[in-house]
CSV table of C-alpha atoms and ligand atoms in Angstrom, one decimal:
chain,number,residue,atom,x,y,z
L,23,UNK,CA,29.4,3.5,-7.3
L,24,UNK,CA,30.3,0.2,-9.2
L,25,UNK,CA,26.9,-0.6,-9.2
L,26,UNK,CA,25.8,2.4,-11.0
L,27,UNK,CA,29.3,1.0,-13.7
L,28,UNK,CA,27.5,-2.6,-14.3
L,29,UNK,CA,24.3,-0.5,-16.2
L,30,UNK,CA,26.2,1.7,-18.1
L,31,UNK,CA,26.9,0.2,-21.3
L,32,UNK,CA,29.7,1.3,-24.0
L,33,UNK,CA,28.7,1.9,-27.7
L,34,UNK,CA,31.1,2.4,-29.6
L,35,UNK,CA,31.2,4.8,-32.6
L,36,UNK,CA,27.9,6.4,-31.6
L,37,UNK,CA,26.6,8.7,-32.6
L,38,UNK,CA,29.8,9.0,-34.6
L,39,UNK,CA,32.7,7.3,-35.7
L,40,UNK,CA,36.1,7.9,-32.5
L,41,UNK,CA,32.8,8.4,-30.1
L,42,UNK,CA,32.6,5.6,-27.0
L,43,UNK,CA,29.1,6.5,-26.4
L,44,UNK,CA,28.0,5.9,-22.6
L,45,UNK,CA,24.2,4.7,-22.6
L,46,UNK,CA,22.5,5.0,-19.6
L,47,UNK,CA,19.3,3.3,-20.8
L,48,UNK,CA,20.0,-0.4,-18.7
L,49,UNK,CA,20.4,1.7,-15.6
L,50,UNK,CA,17.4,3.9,-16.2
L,51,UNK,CA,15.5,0.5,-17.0
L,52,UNK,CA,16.3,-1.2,-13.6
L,53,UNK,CA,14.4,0.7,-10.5
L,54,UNK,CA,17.1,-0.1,-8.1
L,55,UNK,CA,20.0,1.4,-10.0
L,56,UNK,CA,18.0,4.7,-10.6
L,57,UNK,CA,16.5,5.1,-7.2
L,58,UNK,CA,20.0,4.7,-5.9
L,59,UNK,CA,21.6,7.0,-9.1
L,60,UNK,CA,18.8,9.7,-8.2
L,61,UNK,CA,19.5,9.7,-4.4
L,62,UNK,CA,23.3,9.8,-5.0
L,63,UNK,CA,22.7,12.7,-6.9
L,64,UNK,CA,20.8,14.8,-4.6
L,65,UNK,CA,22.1,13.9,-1.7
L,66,UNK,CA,24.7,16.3,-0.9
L,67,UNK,CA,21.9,19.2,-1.2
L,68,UNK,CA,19.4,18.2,0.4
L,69,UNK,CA,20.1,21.2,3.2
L,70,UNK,CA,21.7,23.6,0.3
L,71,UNK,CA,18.2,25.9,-0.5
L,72,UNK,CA,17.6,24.6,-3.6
L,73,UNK,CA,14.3,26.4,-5.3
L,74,UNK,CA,14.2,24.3,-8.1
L,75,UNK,CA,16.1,21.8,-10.8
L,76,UNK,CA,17.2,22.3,-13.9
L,77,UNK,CA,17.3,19.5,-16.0
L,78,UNK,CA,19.5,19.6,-19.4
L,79,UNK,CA,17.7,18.1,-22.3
L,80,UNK,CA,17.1,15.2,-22.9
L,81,UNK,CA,18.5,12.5,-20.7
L,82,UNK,CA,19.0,15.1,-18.2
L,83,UNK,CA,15.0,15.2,-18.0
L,84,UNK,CA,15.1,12.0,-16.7
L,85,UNK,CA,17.3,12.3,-13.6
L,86,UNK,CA,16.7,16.3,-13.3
L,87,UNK,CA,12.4,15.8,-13.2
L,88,UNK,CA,13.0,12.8,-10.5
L,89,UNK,CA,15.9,14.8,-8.4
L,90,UNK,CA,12.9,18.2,-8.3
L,91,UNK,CA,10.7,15.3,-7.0
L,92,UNK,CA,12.6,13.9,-4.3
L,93,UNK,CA,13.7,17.7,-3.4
L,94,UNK,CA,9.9,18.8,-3.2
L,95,UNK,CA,10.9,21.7,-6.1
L,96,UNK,CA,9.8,22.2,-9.3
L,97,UNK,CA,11.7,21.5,-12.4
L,98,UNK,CA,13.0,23.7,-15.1
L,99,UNK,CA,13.4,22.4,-18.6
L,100,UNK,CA,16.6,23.9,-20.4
L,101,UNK,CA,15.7,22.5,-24.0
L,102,UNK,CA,17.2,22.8,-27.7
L,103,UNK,CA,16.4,25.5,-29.9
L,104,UNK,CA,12.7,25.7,-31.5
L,105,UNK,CA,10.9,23.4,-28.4
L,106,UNK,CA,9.8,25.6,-25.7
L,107,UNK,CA,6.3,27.8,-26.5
L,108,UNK,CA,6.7,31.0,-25.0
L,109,UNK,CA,9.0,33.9,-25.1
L,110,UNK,CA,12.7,32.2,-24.2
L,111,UNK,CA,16.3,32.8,-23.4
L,112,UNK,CA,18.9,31.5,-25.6
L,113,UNK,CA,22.4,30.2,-25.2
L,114,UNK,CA,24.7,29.1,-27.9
L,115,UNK,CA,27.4,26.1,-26.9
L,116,UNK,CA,30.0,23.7,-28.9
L,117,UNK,CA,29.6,19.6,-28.0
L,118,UNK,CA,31.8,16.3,-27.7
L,119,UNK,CA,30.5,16.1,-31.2
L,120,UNK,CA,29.0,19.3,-33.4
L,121,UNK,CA,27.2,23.0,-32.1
L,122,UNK,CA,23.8,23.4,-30.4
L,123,UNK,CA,21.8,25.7,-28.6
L,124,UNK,CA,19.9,25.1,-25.0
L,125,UNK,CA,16.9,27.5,-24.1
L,126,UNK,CA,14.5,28.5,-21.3
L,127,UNK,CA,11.6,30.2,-20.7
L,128,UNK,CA,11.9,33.9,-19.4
L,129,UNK,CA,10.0,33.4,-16.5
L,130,UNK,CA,10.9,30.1,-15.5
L,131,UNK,CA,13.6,31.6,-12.8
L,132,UNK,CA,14.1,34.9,-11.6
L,133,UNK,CA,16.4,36.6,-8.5
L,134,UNK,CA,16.4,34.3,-5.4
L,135,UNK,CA,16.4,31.1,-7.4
L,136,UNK,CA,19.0,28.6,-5.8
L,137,UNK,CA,19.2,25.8,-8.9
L,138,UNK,CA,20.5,22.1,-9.2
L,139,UNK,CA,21.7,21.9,-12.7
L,140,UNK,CA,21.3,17.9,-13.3
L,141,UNK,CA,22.1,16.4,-16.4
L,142,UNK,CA,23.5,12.5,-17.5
L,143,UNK,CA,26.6,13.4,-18.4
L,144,UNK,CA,29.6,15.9,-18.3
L,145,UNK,CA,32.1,15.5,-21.5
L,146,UNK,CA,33.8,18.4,-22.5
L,147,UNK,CA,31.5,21.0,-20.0
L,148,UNK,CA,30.2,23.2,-23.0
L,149,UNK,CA,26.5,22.3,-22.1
L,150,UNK,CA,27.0,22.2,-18.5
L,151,UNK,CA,28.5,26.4,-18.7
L,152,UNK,CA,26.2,27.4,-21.4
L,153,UNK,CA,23.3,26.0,-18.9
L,154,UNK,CA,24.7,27.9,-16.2
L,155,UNK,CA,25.1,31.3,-18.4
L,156,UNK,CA,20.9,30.5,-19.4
L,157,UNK,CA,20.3,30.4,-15.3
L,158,UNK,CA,22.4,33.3,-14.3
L,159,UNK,CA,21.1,35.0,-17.8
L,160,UNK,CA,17.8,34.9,-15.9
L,161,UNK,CA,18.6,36.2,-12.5
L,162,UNK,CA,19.2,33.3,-10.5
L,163,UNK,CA,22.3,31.6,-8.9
L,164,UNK,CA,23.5,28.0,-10.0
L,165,UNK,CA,23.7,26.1,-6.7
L,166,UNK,CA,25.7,23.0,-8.2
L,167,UNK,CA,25.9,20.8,-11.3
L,168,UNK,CA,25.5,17.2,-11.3
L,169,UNK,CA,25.9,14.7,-13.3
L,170,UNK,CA,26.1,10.4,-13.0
L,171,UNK,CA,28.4,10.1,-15.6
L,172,UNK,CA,31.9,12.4,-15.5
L,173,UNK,CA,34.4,11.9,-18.6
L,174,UNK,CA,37.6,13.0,-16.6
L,175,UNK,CA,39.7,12.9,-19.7
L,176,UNK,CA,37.7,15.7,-21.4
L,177,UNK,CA,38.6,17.9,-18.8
L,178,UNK,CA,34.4,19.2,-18.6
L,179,UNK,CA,35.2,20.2,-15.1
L,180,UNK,CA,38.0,22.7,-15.6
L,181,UNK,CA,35.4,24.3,-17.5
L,182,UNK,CA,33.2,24.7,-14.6
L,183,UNK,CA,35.7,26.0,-12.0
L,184,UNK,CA,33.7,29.2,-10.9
L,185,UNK,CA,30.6,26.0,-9.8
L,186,UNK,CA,30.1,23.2,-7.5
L,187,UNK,CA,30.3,19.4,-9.7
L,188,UNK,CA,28.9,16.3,-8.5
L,189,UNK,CA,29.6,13.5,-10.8
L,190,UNK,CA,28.5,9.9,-9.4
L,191,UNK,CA,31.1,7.8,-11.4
L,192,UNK,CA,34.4,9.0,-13.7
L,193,UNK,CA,35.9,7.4,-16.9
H,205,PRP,O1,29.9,18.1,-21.8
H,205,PRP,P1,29.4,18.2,-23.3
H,205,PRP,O2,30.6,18.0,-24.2
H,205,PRP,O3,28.7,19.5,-23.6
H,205,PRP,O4,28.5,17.0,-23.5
H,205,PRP,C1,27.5,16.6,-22.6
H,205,PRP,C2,26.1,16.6,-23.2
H,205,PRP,O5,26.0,15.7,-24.3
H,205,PRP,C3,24.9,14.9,-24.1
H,205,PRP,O6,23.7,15.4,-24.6
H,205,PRP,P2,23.4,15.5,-26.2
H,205,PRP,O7,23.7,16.9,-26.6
H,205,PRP,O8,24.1,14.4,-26.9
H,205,PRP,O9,21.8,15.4,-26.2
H,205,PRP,P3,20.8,14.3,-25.8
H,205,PRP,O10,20.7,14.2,-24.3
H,205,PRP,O11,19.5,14.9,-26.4
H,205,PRP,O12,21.2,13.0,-26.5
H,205,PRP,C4,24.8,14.7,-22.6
H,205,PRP,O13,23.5,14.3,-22.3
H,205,PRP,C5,25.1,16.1,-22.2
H,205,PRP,O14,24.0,16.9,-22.2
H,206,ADE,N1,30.7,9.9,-24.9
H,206,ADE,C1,29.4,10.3,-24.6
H,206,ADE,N2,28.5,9.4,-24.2
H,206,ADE,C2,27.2,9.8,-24.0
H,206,ADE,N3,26.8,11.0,-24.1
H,206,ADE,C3,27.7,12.0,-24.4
H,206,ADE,N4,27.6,13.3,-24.6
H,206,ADE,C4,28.8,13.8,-24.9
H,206,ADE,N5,29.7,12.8,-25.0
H,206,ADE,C5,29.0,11.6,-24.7
């Protein structure tokens, strides 16, 4: 997974000061390093029954919309407050860096839903379990979470013990 390393580029201070930032945008930007980030990701459930992605907003659109793709399943958008049209499910969660809120549409998974939550990135885990509470809030069962970028010394993963995580490459 070096390769994956050499296109992710540190910002420092973003977006606030004591934040190392990890942009994803030069390995997004190449078509090798995301065709070989997106099949990394899926790979290990490709014979798990997954029913359909769910892809964290907003760089988790990215990988989430071309994981469902590759899977032949449809994708789920888990967005931040005020962006989805119809009636929604809300969860409240704390981040590396301030509060926010992630929601989905009522009928966007039910009972016998199997989901891949995908997103970028796993820092602290307080958007990765408030994603999973928003899928089990609707009836269905997480399947896994993964994510290309792990920050093993924000301990995200602890926070996740009762699910499956998939992280491509740690710091
Ligand atoms: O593990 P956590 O501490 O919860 O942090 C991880 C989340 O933070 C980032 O998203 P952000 O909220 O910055 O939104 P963006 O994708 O819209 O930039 C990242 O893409 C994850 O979704
Ligand atoms: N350090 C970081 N880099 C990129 N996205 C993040 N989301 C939370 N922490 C982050």
């Amino acid at each position: 997974m070096e390769r994956l390393k050499t296109k992710i580029r540190d910002i420092p201070d973003f977006p606030k000061p004591g934040v190392l930032f990890k942009d994803i945008t030069p390995l997004v930007g190449d078509p090798a390093t995301l065709r070989l980030a997106v099949h990394q990701l899926l790979h290990p459930f490709l014979e798990q029954g997954i029913t359909a992605v769910g892809g964290i907003e907003a760089r988790g659109f990215i990988f989430g919309a071309l994981v469902a793709w590759e899977l032949g399943v449809g994708f789920i958008p888990l967005r931040k407050s005020g962006k989805l049209p119809y009636e929604v499910r809300s969860i409240s969660y704390q981040l590396e860096y301030g509060s926010a809120s992630l929601e989905a549409h009522t009928d966007s998974l039910g009972p016998g839903d199997n989901v891949l939550l995908v997103d970028d990135l796993l820092a602290t885990g307080g958007t990765a379990k408030a994603s999973c509470e928003l899928v089990e809030s609707l009836g269905a069962t997480v399947a896994a979470c993964a994510f290309v970028i792990e920050l093993d010394f924000l301990h995200g993963r602890e926070r996740l013990s009762d699910y499956t995580v998939h992280s491509l490459v740690h710091y």
